[in-house]
């Protein structure tokens, strides 16, 4: 059995060819533009997003500070909050001394399995309100990288979809052109030879 060898022409859309249509050239430019935008734009969008996220996390670390507090209720058997926190963190009532010397109480996330009267560390924002613990530098870098990757993939996906839509429109134009040409040539093929 003879193997059929297929010749593959690279850059065939760019080469001079009497069968090449104008839409082939347009499609080649669309493909080139889409992949260039995906590569360069996706990289840029990913880097900008990662930098913005990392800067936001750094600002959280600058604005928030830790304060020693006393746990006012036991956290044994407490139900996790379900607020996207680690399962070993629960909401409990704590007491702390504010910067003005007054004693305050409030509810915040603490480790579970602690007795009432235990010393805990809570986090305050710049207005003196209870806040969540800011992410560490390592966790912030990982999360920023994840955001950047997600943004780059989303940008690339949207760009690819736009390119496919443009190619679909070119295919529709080609089908219409073929239909018109067949309407002209088809009746000549249907005649019987005399």
PDB file of C-alpha atoms in Angstrom:
ATOM      1  CA  UNK A   1       0.000   0.000   0.000  1.00  0.00           C
ATOM      2  CA  UNK A   2       1.374   3.324  -1.023  1.00  0.00           C
ATOM      3  CA  UNK A   3       1.504   6.043   1.581  1.00  0.00           C
ATOM      4  CA  UNK A   4       0.169   9.390   0.623  1.00  0.00           C
ATOM      5  CA  UNK A   5       2.645  12.070   1.442  1.00  0.00           C
ATOM      6  CA  UNK A   6       1.191  15.377   2.321  1.00  0.00           C
ATOM      7  CA  UNK A   7       3.146  18.466   1.460  1.00  0.00           C
ATOM      8  CA  UNK A   8       2.794  21.196   3.989  1.00  0.00           C
ATOM      9  CA  UNK A   9       3.416  24.742   2.927  1.00  0.00           C
ATOM     10  CA  UNK A  10       4.304  27.153   5.666  1.00  0.00           C
ATOM     11  CA  UNK A  11       3.052  30.687   5.354  1.00  0.00           C
ATOM     12  CA  UNK A  12       0.868  29.676   2.402  1.00  0.00           C
ATOM     13  CA  UNK A  13      -1.475  32.570   2.965  1.00  0.00           C
ATOM     14  CA  UNK A  14       1.388  35.021   2.499  1.00  0.00           C
ATOM     15  CA  UNK A  15       2.783  33.521  -0.697  1.00  0.00           C
ATOM     16  CA  UNK A  16       1.768  34.599  -4.147  1.00  0.00           C
ATOM     17  CA  UNK A  17      -0.792  32.171  -5.507  1.00  0.00           C
ATOM     18  CA  UNK A  18      -3.402  32.566  -8.248  1.00  0.00           C
ATOM     19  CA  UNK A  19      -5.974  30.785  -6.049  1.00  0.00           C
ATOM     20  CA  UNK A  20      -5.376  33.025  -3.079  1.00  0.00           C
ATOM     21  CA  UNK A  21      -8.386  35.178  -2.287  1.00  0.00           C
ATOM     22  CA  UNK A  22      -8.436  38.568  -0.640  1.00  0.00           C
ATOM     23  CA  UNK A  23     -10.159  37.006   2.389  1.00  0.00           C
ATOM     24  CA  UNK A  24      -7.183  34.637   2.794  1.00  0.00           C
ATOM     25  CA  UNK A  25      -4.869  37.609   3.198  1.00  0.00           C
ATOM     26  CA  UNK A  26      -7.269  39.284   5.627  1.00  0.00           C
ATOM     27  CA  UNK A  27      -7.533  36.062   7.624  1.00  0.00           C
ATOM     28  CA  UNK A  28      -3.747  35.756   7.791  1.00  0.00           C
ATOM     29  CA  UNK A  29      -3.495  39.291   9.175  1.00  0.00           C
ATOM     30  CA  UNK A  30      -6.257  38.561  11.702  1.00  0.00           C
ATOM     31  CA  UNK A  31      -4.474  35.446  12.947  1.00  0.00           C
ATOM     32  CA  UNK A  32      -1.174  37.312  13.234  1.00  0.00           C
ATOM     33  CA  UNK A  33      -2.807  40.243  15.032  1.00  0.00           C
ATOM     34  CA  UNK A  34      -4.733  38.013  17.445  1.00  0.00           C
ATOM     35  CA  UNK A  35      -1.688  36.018  18.522  1.00  0.00           C
ATOM     36  CA  UNK A  36       0.428  39.151  18.832  1.00  0.00           C
ATOM     37  CA  UNK A  37      -2.206  40.831  20.995  1.00  0.00           C
ATOM     38  CA  UNK A  38      -2.595  37.678  23.101  1.00  0.00           C
ATOM     39  CA  UNK A  39       1.157  37.404  23.672  1.00  0.00           C
ATOM     40  CA  UNK A  40       1.955  41.057  24.303  1.00  0.00           C
ATOM     41  CA  UNK A  41      -1.367  42.301  25.665  1.00  0.00           C
ATOM     42  CA  UNK A  42      -1.927  39.257  27.858  1.00  0.00           C
ATOM     43  CA  UNK A  43       1.522  39.642  29.372  1.00  0.00           C
ATOM     44  CA  UNK A  44       0.968  43.345  29.985  1.00  0.00           C
ATOM     45  CA  UNK A  45      -2.517  42.848  31.479  1.00  0.00           C
ATOM     46  CA  UNK A  46      -1.212  40.059  33.729  1.00  0.00           C
ATOM     47  CA  UNK A  47       1.718  42.110  34.977  1.00  0.00           C
ATOM     48  CA  UNK A  48      -0.368  45.223  35.609  1.00  0.00           C
ATOM     49  CA  UNK A  49      -3.041  43.214  37.464  1.00  0.00           C
ATOM     50  CA  UNK A  50      -0.474  41.364  39.577  1.00  0.00           C
ATOM     51  CA  UNK A  51       1.287  44.626  40.445  1.00  0.00           C
ATOM     52  CA  UNK A  52      -1.995  46.341  41.392  1.00  0.00           C
ATOM     53  CA  UNK A  53      -3.061  43.394  43.567  1.00  0.00           C
ATOM     54  CA  UNK A  54       0.334  43.232  45.269  1.00  0.00           C
ATOM     55  CA  UNK A  55       0.219  46.981  45.931  1.00  0.00           C
ATOM     56  CA  UNK A  56      -3.278  46.654  47.390  1.00  0.00           C
ATOM     57  CA  UNK A  57      -2.135  43.884  49.744  1.00  0.00           C
ATOM     58  CA  UNK A  58       0.920  45.929  50.751  1.00  0.00           C
ATOM     59  CA  UNK A  59      -1.367  48.856  51.597  1.00  0.00           C
ATOM     60  CA  UNK A  60      -3.483  46.548  53.769  1.00  0.00           C
ATOM     61  CA  UNK A  61      -0.333  45.474  55.631  1.00  0.00           C
ATOM     62  CA  UNK A  62       0.621  49.141  56.162  1.00  0.00           C
ATOM     63  CA  UNK A  63      -2.846  50.183  57.370  1.00  0.00           C
ATOM     64  CA  UNK A  64      -3.510  47.319  59.763  1.00  0.00           C
ATOM     65  CA  UNK A  65      -1.717  46.615  63.012  1.00  0.00           C
ATOM     66  CA  UNK A  66      -1.914  43.868  65.607  1.00  0.00           C
ATOM     67  CA  UNK A  67      -3.238  44.480  69.119  1.00  0.00           C
ATOM     68  CA  UNK A  68      -3.108  42.107  72.120  1.00  0.00           C
ATOM     69  CA  UNK A  69      -6.565  41.130  73.390  1.00  0.00           C
ATOM     70  CA  UNK A  70      -8.270  38.771  75.825  1.00  0.00           C
ATOM     71  CA  UNK A  71     -10.793  36.175  74.711  1.00  0.00           C
ATOM     72  CA  UNK A  72     -14.077  36.687  76.564  1.00  0.00           C
ATOM     73  CA  UNK A  73     -15.699  33.394  75.565  1.00  0.00           C
ATOM     74  CA  UNK A  74     -14.476  29.880  74.968  1.00  0.00           C
ATOM     75  CA  UNK A  75     -14.117  28.770  71.363  1.00  0.00           C
ATOM     76  CA  UNK A  76     -14.280  25.019  72.018  1.00  0.00           C
ATOM     77  CA  UNK A  77     -16.928  23.495  69.785  1.00  0.00           C
ATOM     78  CA  UNK A  78     -17.681  26.808  68.062  1.00  0.00           C
ATOM     79  CA  UNK A  79     -18.992  26.532  64.513  1.00  0.00           C
ATOM     80  CA  UNK A  80     -16.679  27.954  61.823  1.00  0.00           C
ATOM     81  CA  UNK A  81     -17.978  31.182  60.311  1.00  0.00           C
ATOM     82  CA  UNK A  82     -18.040  30.014  56.694  1.00  0.00           C
ATOM     83  CA  UNK A  83     -16.747  33.433  55.614  1.00  0.00           C
ATOM     84  CA  UNK A  84     -14.027  31.984  53.427  1.00  0.00           C
ATOM     85  CA  UNK A  85     -11.635  31.689  56.359  1.00  0.00           C
ATOM     86  CA  UNK A  86      -9.625  28.699  57.440  1.00  0.00           C
ATOM     87  CA  UNK A  87     -11.817  26.103  59.197  1.00  0.00           C
ATOM     88  CA  UNK A  88      -9.884  26.510  62.464  1.00  0.00           C
ATOM     89  CA  UNK A  89     -10.927  30.186  62.769  1.00  0.00           C
ATOM     90  CA  UNK A  90     -14.193  31.159  64.472  1.00  0.00           C
ATOM     91  CA  UNK A  91     -15.885  34.433  65.397  1.00  0.00           C
ATOM     92  CA  UNK A  92     -15.695  35.191  69.134  1.00  0.00           C
ATOM     93  CA  UNK A  93     -15.992  38.111  71.574  1.00  0.00           C
ATOM     94  CA  UNK A  94     -12.712  39.767  72.606  1.00  0.00           C
ATOM     95  CA  UNK A  95     -11.650  42.656  74.859  1.00  0.00           C
ATOM     96  CA  UNK A  96      -8.735  45.007  74.176  1.00  0.00           C
ATOM     97  CA  UNK A  97      -7.332  48.345  75.248  1.00  0.00           C
ATOM     98  CA  UNK A  98      -7.617  51.059  72.604  1.00  0.00           C
ATOM     99  CA  UNK A  99      -4.847  53.580  71.885  1.00  0.00           C
ATOM    100  CA  UNK A 100      -6.696  56.188  73.999  1.00  0.00           C
ATOM    101  CA  UNK A 101      -6.599  53.847  77.036  1.00  0.00           C
ATOM    102  CA  UNK A 102     -10.265  52.857  76.982  1.00  0.00           C
ATOM    103  CA  UNK A 103     -11.340  49.220  77.163  1.00  0.00           C
ATOM    104  CA  UNK A 104     -13.338  47.976  74.188  1.00  0.00           C
ATOM    105  CA  UNK A 105     -15.060  44.757  73.191  1.00  0.00           C
ATOM    106  CA  UNK A 106     -16.056  43.299  69.867  1.00  0.00           C
ATOM    107  CA  UNK A 107     -16.355  40.140  67.808  1.00  0.00           C
ATOM    108  CA  UNK A 108     -13.602  39.032  65.485  1.00  0.00           C
ATOM    109  CA  UNK A 109     -11.993  35.905  64.052  1.00  0.00           C
ATOM    110  CA  UNK A 110      -9.797  33.928  66.442  1.00  0.00           C
ATOM    111  CA  UNK A 111      -8.363  30.413  66.537  1.00  0.00           C
ATOM    112  CA  UNK A 112     -10.803  27.748  67.692  1.00  0.00           C
ATOM    113  CA  UNK A 113     -10.147  25.567  70.729  1.00  0.00           C
ATOM    114  CA  UNK A 114      -9.202  28.430  73.080  1.00  0.00           C
ATOM    115  CA  UNK A 115     -10.465  29.013  76.624  1.00  0.00           C
ATOM    116  CA  UNK A 116     -12.064  32.231  77.849  1.00  0.00           C
ATOM    117  CA  UNK A 117      -9.368  34.504  79.298  1.00  0.00           C
ATOM    118  CA  UNK A 118      -6.731  33.382  76.765  1.00  0.00           C
ATOM    119  CA  UNK A 119      -4.533  36.018  75.207  1.00  0.00           C
ATOM    120  CA  UNK A 120      -5.069  36.441  71.452  1.00  0.00           C
ATOM    121  CA  UNK A 121      -3.851  38.813  68.788  1.00  0.00           C
ATOM    122  CA  UNK A 122      -6.451  40.843  66.909  1.00  0.00           C
ATOM    123  CA  UNK A 123      -6.060  43.231  63.987  1.00  0.00           C
ATOM    124  CA  UNK A 124      -7.212  46.841  63.758  1.00  0.00           C
ATOM    125  CA  UNK A 125      -7.451  49.159  60.768  1.00  0.00           C
ATOM    126  CA  UNK A 126      -6.289  52.790  60.718  1.00  0.00           C
ATOM    127  CA  UNK A 127      -9.693  53.963  62.077  1.00  0.00           C
ATOM    128  CA  UNK A 128      -9.356  51.724  65.151  1.00  0.00           C
ATOM    129  CA  UNK A 129     -11.963  49.210  63.968  1.00  0.00           C
ATOM    130  CA  UNK A 130     -11.604  45.448  64.080  1.00  0.00           C
ATOM    131  CA  UNK A 131     -10.344  44.072  60.788  1.00  0.00           C
ATOM    132  CA  UNK A 132      -9.196  40.807  59.274  1.00  0.00           C
ATOM    133  CA  UNK A 133      -5.530  39.908  59.399  1.00  0.00           C
ATOM    134  CA  UNK A 134      -3.757  41.177  56.287  1.00  0.00           C
ATOM    135  CA  UNK A 135      -2.096  38.568  54.083  1.00  0.00           C
ATOM    136  CA  UNK A 136       1.586  37.910  54.618  1.00  0.00           C
ATOM    137  CA  UNK A 137       4.019  39.058  51.944  1.00  0.00           C
ATOM    138  CA  UNK A 138       4.348  35.497  50.606  1.00  0.00           C
ATOM    139  CA  UNK A 139       0.597  34.859  50.540  1.00  0.00           C
ATOM    140  CA  UNK A 140       0.026  38.272  48.926  1.00  0.00           C
ATOM    141  CA  UNK A 141       2.611  37.541  46.229  1.00  0.00           C
ATOM    142  CA  UNK A 142       1.011  34.164  45.479  1.00  0.00           C
ATOM    143  CA  UNK A 143      -2.475  35.672  45.336  1.00  0.00           C
ATOM    144  CA  UNK A 144      -1.272  38.566  43.167  1.00  0.00           C
ATOM    145  CA  UNK A 145       0.341  36.074  40.777  1.00  0.00           C
ATOM    146  CA  UNK A 146      -2.917  34.135  40.658  1.00  0.00           C
ATOM    147  CA  UNK A 147      -4.886  37.318  39.888  1.00  0.00           C
ATOM    148  CA  UNK A 148      -2.368  38.277  37.185  1.00  0.00           C
ATOM    149  CA  UNK A 149      -2.543  34.841  35.589  1.00  0.00           C
ATOM    150  CA  UNK A 150      -6.334  34.917  35.657  1.00  0.00           C
ATOM    151  CA  UNK A 151      -6.436  38.374  34.093  1.00  0.00           C
ATOM    152  CA  UNK A 152      -3.975  37.357  31.368  1.00  0.00           C
ATOM    153  CA  UNK A 153      -5.986  34.226  30.574  1.00  0.00           C
ATOM    154  CA  UNK A 154      -9.252  36.166  30.512  1.00  0.00           C
ATOM    155  CA  UNK A 155      -7.748  38.785  28.198  1.00  0.00           C
ATOM    156  CA  UNK A 156      -6.314  36.080  25.960  1.00  0.00           C
ATOM    157  CA  UNK A 157      -9.640  34.249  25.865  1.00  0.00           C
ATOM    158  CA  UNK A 158     -11.551  37.391  24.911  1.00  0.00           C
ATOM    159  CA  UNK A 159      -9.010  38.266  22.232  1.00  0.00           C
ATOM    160  CA  UNK A 160      -9.099  34.726  20.842  1.00  0.00           C
ATOM    161  CA  UNK A 161     -12.920  34.803  20.790  1.00  0.00           C
ATOM    162  CA  UNK A 162     -12.865  38.125  18.907  1.00  0.00           C
ATOM    163  CA  UNK A 163     -10.438  36.640  16.376  1.00  0.00           C
ATOM    164  CA  UNK A 164     -12.589  33.560  15.907  1.00  0.00           C
ATOM    165  CA  UNK A 165     -15.639  35.781  15.398  1.00  0.00           C
ATOM    166  CA  UNK A 166     -13.786  37.718  12.695  1.00  0.00           C
ATOM    167  CA  UNK A 167     -12.737  34.454  11.028  1.00  0.00           C
ATOM    168  CA  UNK A 168     -16.324  33.199  11.197  1.00  0.00           C
ATOM    169  CA  UNK A 169     -17.493  36.366   9.417  1.00  0.00           C
ATOM    170  CA  UNK A 170     -14.861  35.789   6.704  1.00  0.00           C
ATOM    171  CA  UNK A 171     -16.076  32.191   6.323  1.00  0.00           C
ATOM    172  CA  UNK A 172     -19.641  33.461   5.922  1.00  0.00           C
ATOM    173  CA  UNK A 173     -18.466  35.861   3.203  1.00  0.00           C
ATOM    174  CA  UNK A 174     -16.671  33.015   1.420  1.00  0.00           C
ATOM    175  CA  UNK A 175     -19.762  30.798   1.597  1.00  0.00           C
ATOM    176  CA  UNK A 176     -21.858  33.604   0.145  1.00  0.00           C
ATOM    177  CA  UNK A 177     -19.311  34.153  -2.638  1.00  0.00           C
ATOM    178  CA  UNK A 178     -19.177  30.438  -3.426  1.00  0.00           C
ATOM    179  CA  UNK A 179     -22.984  30.346  -3.533  1.00  0.00           C
ATOM    180  CA  UNK A 180     -23.121  33.235  -6.007  1.00  0.00           C
ATOM    181  CA  UNK A 181     -20.419  31.630  -8.164  1.00  0.00           C
ATOM    182  CA  UNK A 182     -22.214  28.288  -8.116  1.00  0.00           C
ATOM    183  CA  UNK A 183     -25.465  29.965  -9.115  1.00  0.00           C
ATOM    184  CA  UNK A 184     -23.632  31.137 -12.245  1.00  0.00           C
ATOM    185  CA  UNK A 185     -21.635  27.969 -13.003  1.00  0.00           C
ATOM    186  CA  UNK A 186     -24.048  25.288 -11.786  1.00  0.00           C
ATOM    187  CA  UNK A 187     -26.607  25.510 -14.626  1.00  0.00           C
ATOM    188  CA  UNK A 188     -23.826  25.031 -17.207  1.00  0.00           C
ATOM    189  CA  UNK A 189     -22.789  21.755 -15.577  1.00  0.00           C
ATOM    190  CA  UNK A 190     -26.317  20.428 -15.616  1.00  0.00           C
ATOM    191  CA  UNK A 191     -26.695  20.480 -19.429  1.00  0.00           C
ATOM    192  CA  UNK A 192     -26.502  17.199 -21.254  1.00  0.00           C
ATOM    193  CA  UNK A 193     -24.038  16.749 -24.030  1.00  0.00           C
ATOM    194  CA  UNK A 194     -25.755  16.383 -27.403  1.00  0.00           C
TER     195      UNK A 194
END
